[in-house]
Coordinates of C-alpha atoms in Angstrom, one line a residue:
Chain Q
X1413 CA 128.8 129.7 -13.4
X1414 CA 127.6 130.3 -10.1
X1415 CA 124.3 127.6 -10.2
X1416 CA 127.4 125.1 -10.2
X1417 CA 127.8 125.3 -6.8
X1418 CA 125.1 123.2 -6.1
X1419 CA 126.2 120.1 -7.5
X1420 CA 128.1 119.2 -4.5
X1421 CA 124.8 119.4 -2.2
X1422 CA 123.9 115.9 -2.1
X1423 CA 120.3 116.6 -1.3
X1424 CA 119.6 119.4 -4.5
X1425 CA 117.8 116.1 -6.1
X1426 CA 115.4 116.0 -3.7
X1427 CA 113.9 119.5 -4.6
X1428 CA 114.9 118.6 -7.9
X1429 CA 115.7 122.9 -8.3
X1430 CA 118.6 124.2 -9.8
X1431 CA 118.9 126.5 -7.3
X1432 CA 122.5 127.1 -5.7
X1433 CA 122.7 126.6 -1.7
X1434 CA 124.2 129.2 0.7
X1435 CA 125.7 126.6 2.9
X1436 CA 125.8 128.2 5.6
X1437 CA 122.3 129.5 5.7
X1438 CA 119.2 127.3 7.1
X1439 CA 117.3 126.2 4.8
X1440 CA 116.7 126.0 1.5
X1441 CA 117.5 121.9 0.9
X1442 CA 115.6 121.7 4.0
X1443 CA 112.9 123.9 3.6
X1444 CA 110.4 124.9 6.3
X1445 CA 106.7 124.6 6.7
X1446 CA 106.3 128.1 5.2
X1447 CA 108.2 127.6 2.3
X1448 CA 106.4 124.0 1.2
X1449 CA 103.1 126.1 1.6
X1450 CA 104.3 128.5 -0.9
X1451 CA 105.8 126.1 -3.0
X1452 CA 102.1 124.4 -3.0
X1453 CA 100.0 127.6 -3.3
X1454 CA 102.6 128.5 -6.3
X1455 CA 101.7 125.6 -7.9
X1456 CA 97.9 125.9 -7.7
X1457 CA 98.7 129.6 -9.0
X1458 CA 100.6 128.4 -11.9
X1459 CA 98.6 125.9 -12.8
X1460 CA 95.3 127.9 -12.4
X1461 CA 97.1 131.2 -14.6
X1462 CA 98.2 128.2 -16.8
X1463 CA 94.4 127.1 -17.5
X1464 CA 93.1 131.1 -17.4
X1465 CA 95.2 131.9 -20.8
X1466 CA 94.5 128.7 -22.7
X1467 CA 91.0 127.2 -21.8
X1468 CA 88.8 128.0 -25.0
X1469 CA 86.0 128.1 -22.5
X1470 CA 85.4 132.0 -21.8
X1471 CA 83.7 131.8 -18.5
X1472 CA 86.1 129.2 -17.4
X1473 CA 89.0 131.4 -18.2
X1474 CA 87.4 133.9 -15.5
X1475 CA 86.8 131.3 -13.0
X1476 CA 90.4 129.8 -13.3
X1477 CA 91.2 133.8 -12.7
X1478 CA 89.5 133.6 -9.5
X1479 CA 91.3 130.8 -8.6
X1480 CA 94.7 132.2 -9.4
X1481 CA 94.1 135.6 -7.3
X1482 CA 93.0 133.3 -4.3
X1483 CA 96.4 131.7 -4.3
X1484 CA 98.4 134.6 -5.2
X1485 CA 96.2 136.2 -1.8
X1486 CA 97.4 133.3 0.0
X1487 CA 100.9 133.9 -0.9
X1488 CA 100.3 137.1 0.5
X1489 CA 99.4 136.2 3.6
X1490 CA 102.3 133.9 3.8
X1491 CA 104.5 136.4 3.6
X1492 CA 102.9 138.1 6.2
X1493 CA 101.1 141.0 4.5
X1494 CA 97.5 140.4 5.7
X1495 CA 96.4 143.5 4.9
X1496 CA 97.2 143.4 1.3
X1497 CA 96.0 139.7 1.3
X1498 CA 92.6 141.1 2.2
X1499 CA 92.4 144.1 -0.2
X1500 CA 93.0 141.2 -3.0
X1501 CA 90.5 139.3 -2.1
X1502 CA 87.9 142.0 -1.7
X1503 CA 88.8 143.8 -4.8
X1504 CA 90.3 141.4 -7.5
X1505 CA 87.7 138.2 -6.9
X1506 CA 84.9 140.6 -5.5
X1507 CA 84.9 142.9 -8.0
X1508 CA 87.7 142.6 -11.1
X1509 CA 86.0 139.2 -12.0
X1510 CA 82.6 139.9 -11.5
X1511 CA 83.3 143.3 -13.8
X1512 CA 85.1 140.5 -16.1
X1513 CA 82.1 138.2 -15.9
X1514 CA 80.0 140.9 -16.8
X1515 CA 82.1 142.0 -20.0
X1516 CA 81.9 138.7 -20.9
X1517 CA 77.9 138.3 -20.6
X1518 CA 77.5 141.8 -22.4
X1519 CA 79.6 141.0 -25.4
X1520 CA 77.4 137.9 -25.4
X1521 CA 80.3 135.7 -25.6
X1522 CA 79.7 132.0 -26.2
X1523 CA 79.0 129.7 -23.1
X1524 CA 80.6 126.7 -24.3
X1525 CA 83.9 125.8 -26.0
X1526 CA 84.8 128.6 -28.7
X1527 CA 87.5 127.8 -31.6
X1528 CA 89.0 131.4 -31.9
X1529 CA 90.0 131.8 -28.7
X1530 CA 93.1 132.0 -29.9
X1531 CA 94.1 134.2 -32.5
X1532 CA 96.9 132.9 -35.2
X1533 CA 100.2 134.3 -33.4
X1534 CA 99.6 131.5 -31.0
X1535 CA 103.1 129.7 -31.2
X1536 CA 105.0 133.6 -31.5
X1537 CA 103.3 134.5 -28.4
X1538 CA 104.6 130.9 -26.8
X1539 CA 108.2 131.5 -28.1
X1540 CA 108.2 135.6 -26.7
X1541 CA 106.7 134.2 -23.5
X1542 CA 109.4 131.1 -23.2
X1543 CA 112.1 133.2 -23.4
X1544 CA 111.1 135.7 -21.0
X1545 CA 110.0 132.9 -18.7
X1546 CA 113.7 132.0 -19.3
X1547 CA 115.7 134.9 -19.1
X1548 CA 113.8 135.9 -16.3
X1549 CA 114.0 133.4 -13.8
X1550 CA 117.2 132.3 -14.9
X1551 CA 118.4 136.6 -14.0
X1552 CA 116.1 136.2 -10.7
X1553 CA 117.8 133.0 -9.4
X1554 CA 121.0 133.7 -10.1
X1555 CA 120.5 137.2 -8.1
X1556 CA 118.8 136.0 -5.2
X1557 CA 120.1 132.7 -4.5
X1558 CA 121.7 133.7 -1.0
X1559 CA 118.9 136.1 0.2
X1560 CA 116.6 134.9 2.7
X1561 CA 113.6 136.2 3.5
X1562 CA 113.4 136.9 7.7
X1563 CA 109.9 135.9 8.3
X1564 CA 110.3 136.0 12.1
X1565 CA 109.0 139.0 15.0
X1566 CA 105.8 141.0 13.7
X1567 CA 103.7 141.0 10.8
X1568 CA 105.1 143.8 8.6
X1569 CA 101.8 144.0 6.8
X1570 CA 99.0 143.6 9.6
X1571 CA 96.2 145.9 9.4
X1572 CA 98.0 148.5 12.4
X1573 CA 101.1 148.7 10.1
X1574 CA 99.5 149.6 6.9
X1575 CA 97.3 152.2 8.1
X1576 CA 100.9 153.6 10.0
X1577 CA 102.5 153.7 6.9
X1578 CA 99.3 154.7 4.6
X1579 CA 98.5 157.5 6.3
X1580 CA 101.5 158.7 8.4
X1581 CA 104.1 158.4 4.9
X1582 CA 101.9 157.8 1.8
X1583 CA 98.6 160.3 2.8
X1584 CA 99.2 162.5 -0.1
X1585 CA 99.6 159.7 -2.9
X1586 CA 96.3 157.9 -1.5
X1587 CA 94.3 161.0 -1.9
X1588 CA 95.7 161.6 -5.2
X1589 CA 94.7 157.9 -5.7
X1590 CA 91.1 158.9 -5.2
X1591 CA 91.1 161.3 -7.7
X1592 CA 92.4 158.5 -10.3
X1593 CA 89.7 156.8 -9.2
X1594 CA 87.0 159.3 -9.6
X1595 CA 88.1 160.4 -12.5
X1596 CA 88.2 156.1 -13.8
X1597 CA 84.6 156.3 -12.9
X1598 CA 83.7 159.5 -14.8
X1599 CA 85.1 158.5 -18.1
X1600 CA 83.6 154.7 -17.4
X1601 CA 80.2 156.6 -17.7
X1602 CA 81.5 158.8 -20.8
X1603 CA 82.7 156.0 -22.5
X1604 CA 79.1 153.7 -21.8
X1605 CA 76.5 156.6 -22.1
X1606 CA 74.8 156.8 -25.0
X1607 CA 75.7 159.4 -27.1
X1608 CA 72.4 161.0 -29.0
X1609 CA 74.5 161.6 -32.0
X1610 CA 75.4 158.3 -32.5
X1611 CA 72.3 157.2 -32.8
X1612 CA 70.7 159.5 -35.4
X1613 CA 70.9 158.2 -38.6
X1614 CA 73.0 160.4 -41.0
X1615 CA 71.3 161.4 -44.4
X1616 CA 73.3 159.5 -47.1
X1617 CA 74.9 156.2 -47.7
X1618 CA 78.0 157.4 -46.9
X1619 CA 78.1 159.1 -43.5
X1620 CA 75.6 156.4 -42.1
X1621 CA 76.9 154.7 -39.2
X1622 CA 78.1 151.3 -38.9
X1623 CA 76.1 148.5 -38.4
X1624 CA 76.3 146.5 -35.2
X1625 CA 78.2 143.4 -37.4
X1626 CA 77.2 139.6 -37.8
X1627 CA 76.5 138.7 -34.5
X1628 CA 73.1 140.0 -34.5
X1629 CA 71.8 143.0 -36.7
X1630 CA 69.8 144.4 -33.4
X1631 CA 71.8 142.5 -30.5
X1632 CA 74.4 145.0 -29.2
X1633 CA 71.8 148.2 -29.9
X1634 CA 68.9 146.9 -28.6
X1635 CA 70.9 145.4 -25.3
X1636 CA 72.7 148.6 -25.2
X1637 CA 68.9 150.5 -25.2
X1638 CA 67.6 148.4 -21.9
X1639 CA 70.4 149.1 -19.7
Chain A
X904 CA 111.9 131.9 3.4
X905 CA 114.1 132.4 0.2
X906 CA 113.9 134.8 -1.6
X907 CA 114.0 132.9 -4.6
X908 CA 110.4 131.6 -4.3
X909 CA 108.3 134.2 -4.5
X910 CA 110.3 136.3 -7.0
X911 CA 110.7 133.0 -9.7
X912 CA 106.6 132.8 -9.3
X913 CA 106.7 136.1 -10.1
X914 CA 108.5 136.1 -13.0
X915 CA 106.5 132.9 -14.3
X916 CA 103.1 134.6 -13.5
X917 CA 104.6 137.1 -15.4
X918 CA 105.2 135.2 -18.4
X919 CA 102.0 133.5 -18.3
X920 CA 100.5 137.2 -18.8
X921 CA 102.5 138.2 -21.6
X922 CA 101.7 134.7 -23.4
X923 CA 97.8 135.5 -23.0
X924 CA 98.3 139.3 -24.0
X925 CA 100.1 138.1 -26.9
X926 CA 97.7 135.2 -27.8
X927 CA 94.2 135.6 -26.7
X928 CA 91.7 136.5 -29.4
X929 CA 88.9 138.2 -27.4
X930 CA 89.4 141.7 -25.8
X931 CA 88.2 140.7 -22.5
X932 CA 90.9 137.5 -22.2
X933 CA 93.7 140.0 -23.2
X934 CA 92.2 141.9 -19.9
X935 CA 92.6 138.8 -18.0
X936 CA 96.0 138.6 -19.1
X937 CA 97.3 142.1 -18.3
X938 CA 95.4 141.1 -14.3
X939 CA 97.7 138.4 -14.3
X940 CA 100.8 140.2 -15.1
X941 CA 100.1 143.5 -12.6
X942 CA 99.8 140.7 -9.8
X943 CA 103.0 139.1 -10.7
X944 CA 104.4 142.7 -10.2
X945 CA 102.2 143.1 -6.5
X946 CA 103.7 139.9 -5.7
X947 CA 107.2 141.2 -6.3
X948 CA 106.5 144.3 -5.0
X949 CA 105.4 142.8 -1.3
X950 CA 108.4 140.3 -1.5
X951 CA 111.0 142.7 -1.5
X952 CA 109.3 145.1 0.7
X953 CA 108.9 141.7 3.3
X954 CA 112.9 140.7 2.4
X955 CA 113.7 145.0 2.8
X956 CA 112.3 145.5 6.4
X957 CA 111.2 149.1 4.9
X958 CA 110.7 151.5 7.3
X959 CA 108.2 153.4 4.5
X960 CA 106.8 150.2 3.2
X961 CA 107.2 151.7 0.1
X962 CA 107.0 148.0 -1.6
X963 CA 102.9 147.4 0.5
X964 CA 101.7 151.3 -0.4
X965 CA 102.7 150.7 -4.2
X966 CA 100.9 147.3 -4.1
X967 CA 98.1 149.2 -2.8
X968 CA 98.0 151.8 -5.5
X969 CA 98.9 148.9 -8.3
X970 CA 95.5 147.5 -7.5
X971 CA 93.4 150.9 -7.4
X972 CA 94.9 151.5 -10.7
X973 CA 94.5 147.8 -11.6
X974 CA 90.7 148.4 -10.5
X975 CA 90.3 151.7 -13.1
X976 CA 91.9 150.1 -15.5
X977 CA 89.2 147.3 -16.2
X978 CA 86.7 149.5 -15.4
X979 CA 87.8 151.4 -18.4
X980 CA 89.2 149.2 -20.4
X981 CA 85.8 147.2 -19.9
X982 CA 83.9 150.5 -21.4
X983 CA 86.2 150.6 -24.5
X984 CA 85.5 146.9 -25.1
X985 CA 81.7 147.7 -24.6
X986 CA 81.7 151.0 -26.8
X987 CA 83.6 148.6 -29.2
X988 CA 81.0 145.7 -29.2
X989 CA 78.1 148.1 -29.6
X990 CA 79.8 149.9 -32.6
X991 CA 81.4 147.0 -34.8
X992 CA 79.6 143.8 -33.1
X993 CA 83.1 141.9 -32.4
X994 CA 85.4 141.8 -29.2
X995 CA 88.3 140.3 -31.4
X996 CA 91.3 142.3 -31.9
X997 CA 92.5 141.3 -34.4
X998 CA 89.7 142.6 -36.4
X999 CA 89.8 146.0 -35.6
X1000 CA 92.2 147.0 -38.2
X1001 CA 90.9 150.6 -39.1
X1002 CA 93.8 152.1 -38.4
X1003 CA 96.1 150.0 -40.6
X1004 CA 98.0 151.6 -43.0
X1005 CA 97.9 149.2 -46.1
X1006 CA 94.8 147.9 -48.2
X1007 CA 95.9 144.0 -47.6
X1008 CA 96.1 144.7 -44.2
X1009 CA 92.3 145.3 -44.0
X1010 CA 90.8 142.6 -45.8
X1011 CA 90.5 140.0 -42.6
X1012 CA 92.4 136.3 -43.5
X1013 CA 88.6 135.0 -43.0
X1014 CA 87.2 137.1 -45.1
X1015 CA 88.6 136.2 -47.9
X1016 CA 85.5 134.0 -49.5
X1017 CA 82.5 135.7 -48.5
X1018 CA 84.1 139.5 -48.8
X1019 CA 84.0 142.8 -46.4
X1020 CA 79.8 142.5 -46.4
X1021 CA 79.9 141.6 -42.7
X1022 CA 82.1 144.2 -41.0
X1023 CA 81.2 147.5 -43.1
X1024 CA 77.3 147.0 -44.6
X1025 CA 75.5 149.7 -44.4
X1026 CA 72.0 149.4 -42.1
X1027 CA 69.8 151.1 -43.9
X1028 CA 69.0 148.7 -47.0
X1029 CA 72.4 149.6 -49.0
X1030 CA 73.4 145.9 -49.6
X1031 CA 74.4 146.2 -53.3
X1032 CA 77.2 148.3 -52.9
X1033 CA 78.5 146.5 -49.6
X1034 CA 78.2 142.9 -51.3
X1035 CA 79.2 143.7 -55.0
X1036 CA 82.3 145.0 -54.4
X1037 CA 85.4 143.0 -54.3
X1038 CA 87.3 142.0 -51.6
X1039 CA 90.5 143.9 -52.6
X1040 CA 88.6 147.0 -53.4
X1041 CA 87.4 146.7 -49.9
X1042 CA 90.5 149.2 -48.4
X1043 CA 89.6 152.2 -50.5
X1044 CA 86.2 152.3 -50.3
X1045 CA 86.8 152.5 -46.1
X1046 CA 89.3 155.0 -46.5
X1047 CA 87.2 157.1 -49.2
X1048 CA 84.3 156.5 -46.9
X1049 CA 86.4 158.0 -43.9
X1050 CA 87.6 161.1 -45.6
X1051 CA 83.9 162.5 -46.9

């Protein structure tokens, strides 16, 4: 097995990693500045995507989101893609989580601590994602453990560079992109307006509509009616 | 930088996605999940490209596009929750079980005391029929009431 090799390196405990070194290659049991900032951010990351799937506090969950799209827009930015860093900031914590904040007001989900967070196939769902977690970064490190990343010379993601690439290679898939999005926003209005046949009350006991549930007989309706 | 780093976070953002896909309760969490997996991918994706020296930058324009779809995607998906609130009440998915095939599929495991009154009563004063019925019967009468 290959992650063997490292048992000779006399300074694997100090990462405490099982990842193999190169030898010959600078780095890894010695790692730079760039690499402990990652290391640190990924942490935070972790930790904060940790908190996001199993706080039993809803709002919490989207503010631990926020936290967790920060760092991974750090991340970006430490490996040199500022533009991209940027755009996830703007778009993920600007508007993803406030549209996720807002979801969460409208289905008038509890402020404080909520028991069903979870639904019953907790401990599946922690065995499927275990062994993914395992297979995959067992494959990933035992791929990659001689690459190196050259961070060195210019930024390959600074704001000149993407717009090069954007619009000089990838014009016709951006503008295609804009008619995803336009057509996103049409059928987010289809899917939100209020359809006039809903509404009407069929003649019958049978064909009548459903009722809003037992949250609140005239919660959803009568919410849905103001806005 | 090794490579190693960014693509084992990846992987373990990854995983921490699939976990709340599989485990959250409310519709809107399990949204918050699949955001967490898509930027596991976008951090993949702007690793390699980074570790590739791309002339294309095919890894940074895909990243791009991942989050324009990522941004329709809750937009939308954030209407079908909505729709779904205003129509049944509930964000939970695992009550939405119209579409299951079997009659013990659709009687919900909390249910089981106080019987289908909450989920299927009908608003306009027919309580008799929604609260006398029992629990097990509960399955027909939906699918009888979906094919008149």
């Amino acid at each position: 097995m290959p992650l063997s090799t490292a048992a000779g390196a006399t300074a694997s405990a100090t990462m405490g990693t099982t990842v193999a070194s190169a030898g010959d290659h600078p780095g890894f049991l010695s790692p730079s500045g760039v690499e402990i900032a990652f290391l640190l951010v990924g942490l935070v990351t972790l930790g904060a995507a940790v908190i996001t799937v199993t706080t039993r506090q809803l709002v919490h969950a989207a503010l631990w989101l926020v936290v967790a799209l920060g760092g991974l827009a750090v991340e970006y930015l430490l490996l040199t893609a500022e533009f991209i860093a940027w755009v996830q900031v703007l778009i993920y914590v600007g508007s993803v989580v406030v549209l996720l904040l807002f979801g969460l007001m409208l289905t008038r989900a509890p402020i404080g601590r909520s028991p069903d967070a979870d639904s019953g196939n907790r401990w599946v769902a922690l065995g499927v994602a275990a062994a993914a977690a395992t297979a995959l970064v067992w494959v990933v490190v035992d791929a990659f453990r001689t690459t190196w990343i050259d961070l060195d010379g210019p930024a390959q993601g600074s704001t000149e560079v993407t717009g090069a690439f954007l619009f000089r290679n990838w014009v016709l898939p951006f503008e295609a992109l804009s008619v995803l999005l336009l057509a996103a926003l049409v059928g987010a209005i289809v899917l939100s307006r209020k359809h006039d046949t809903d509404t009407t009350v069929r003649p019958g006991p049978s064909g009548s509509p459903r009722s809003p549930g037992p949250s609140g007989s005239s919660g959803p309706s009568g919410k849905e009616e103001r806005s | 930088m090794h490579l190693a780093y960014p693509a084992v976070l990846a992987a373990l953002l990854f995983c921490v996605g699939l976990y709340g896909v599989l485990a959250r309760r409310n519709a809107i969490l399990v949204l918050m999940s699949v955001e967490l997996m898509l930027n596991a991918v976008n951090l993949n994706l702007v690793a390699f490209d980074v570790w590739l020296r791309d002339t294309l930058h095919s890894g940074q324009a895909l990243t791009l596009f991942t989050i324009a779809i990522a941004a329709a995607e809750i937009g939308i998906g954030l209407a079908i929750v909505l729709a779904v609130y205003r129509n049944r009440g509930t964000s939970a998915i695992d009550r939405l079980r119209d579409t299951a095939e079997t009659d013990a599929a659709e009687t919900l495991p909390d249910d089981a005391g106080t019987g289908p009154s909450g989920t299927d009563a009908a608003p306009n004063g027919d309580t008799t029929t929604a609260t006398g019925r029992p629990g097990d019967n509960a399955g027909k009468n939906k699918k009888a009431e979906a094919t008149r």
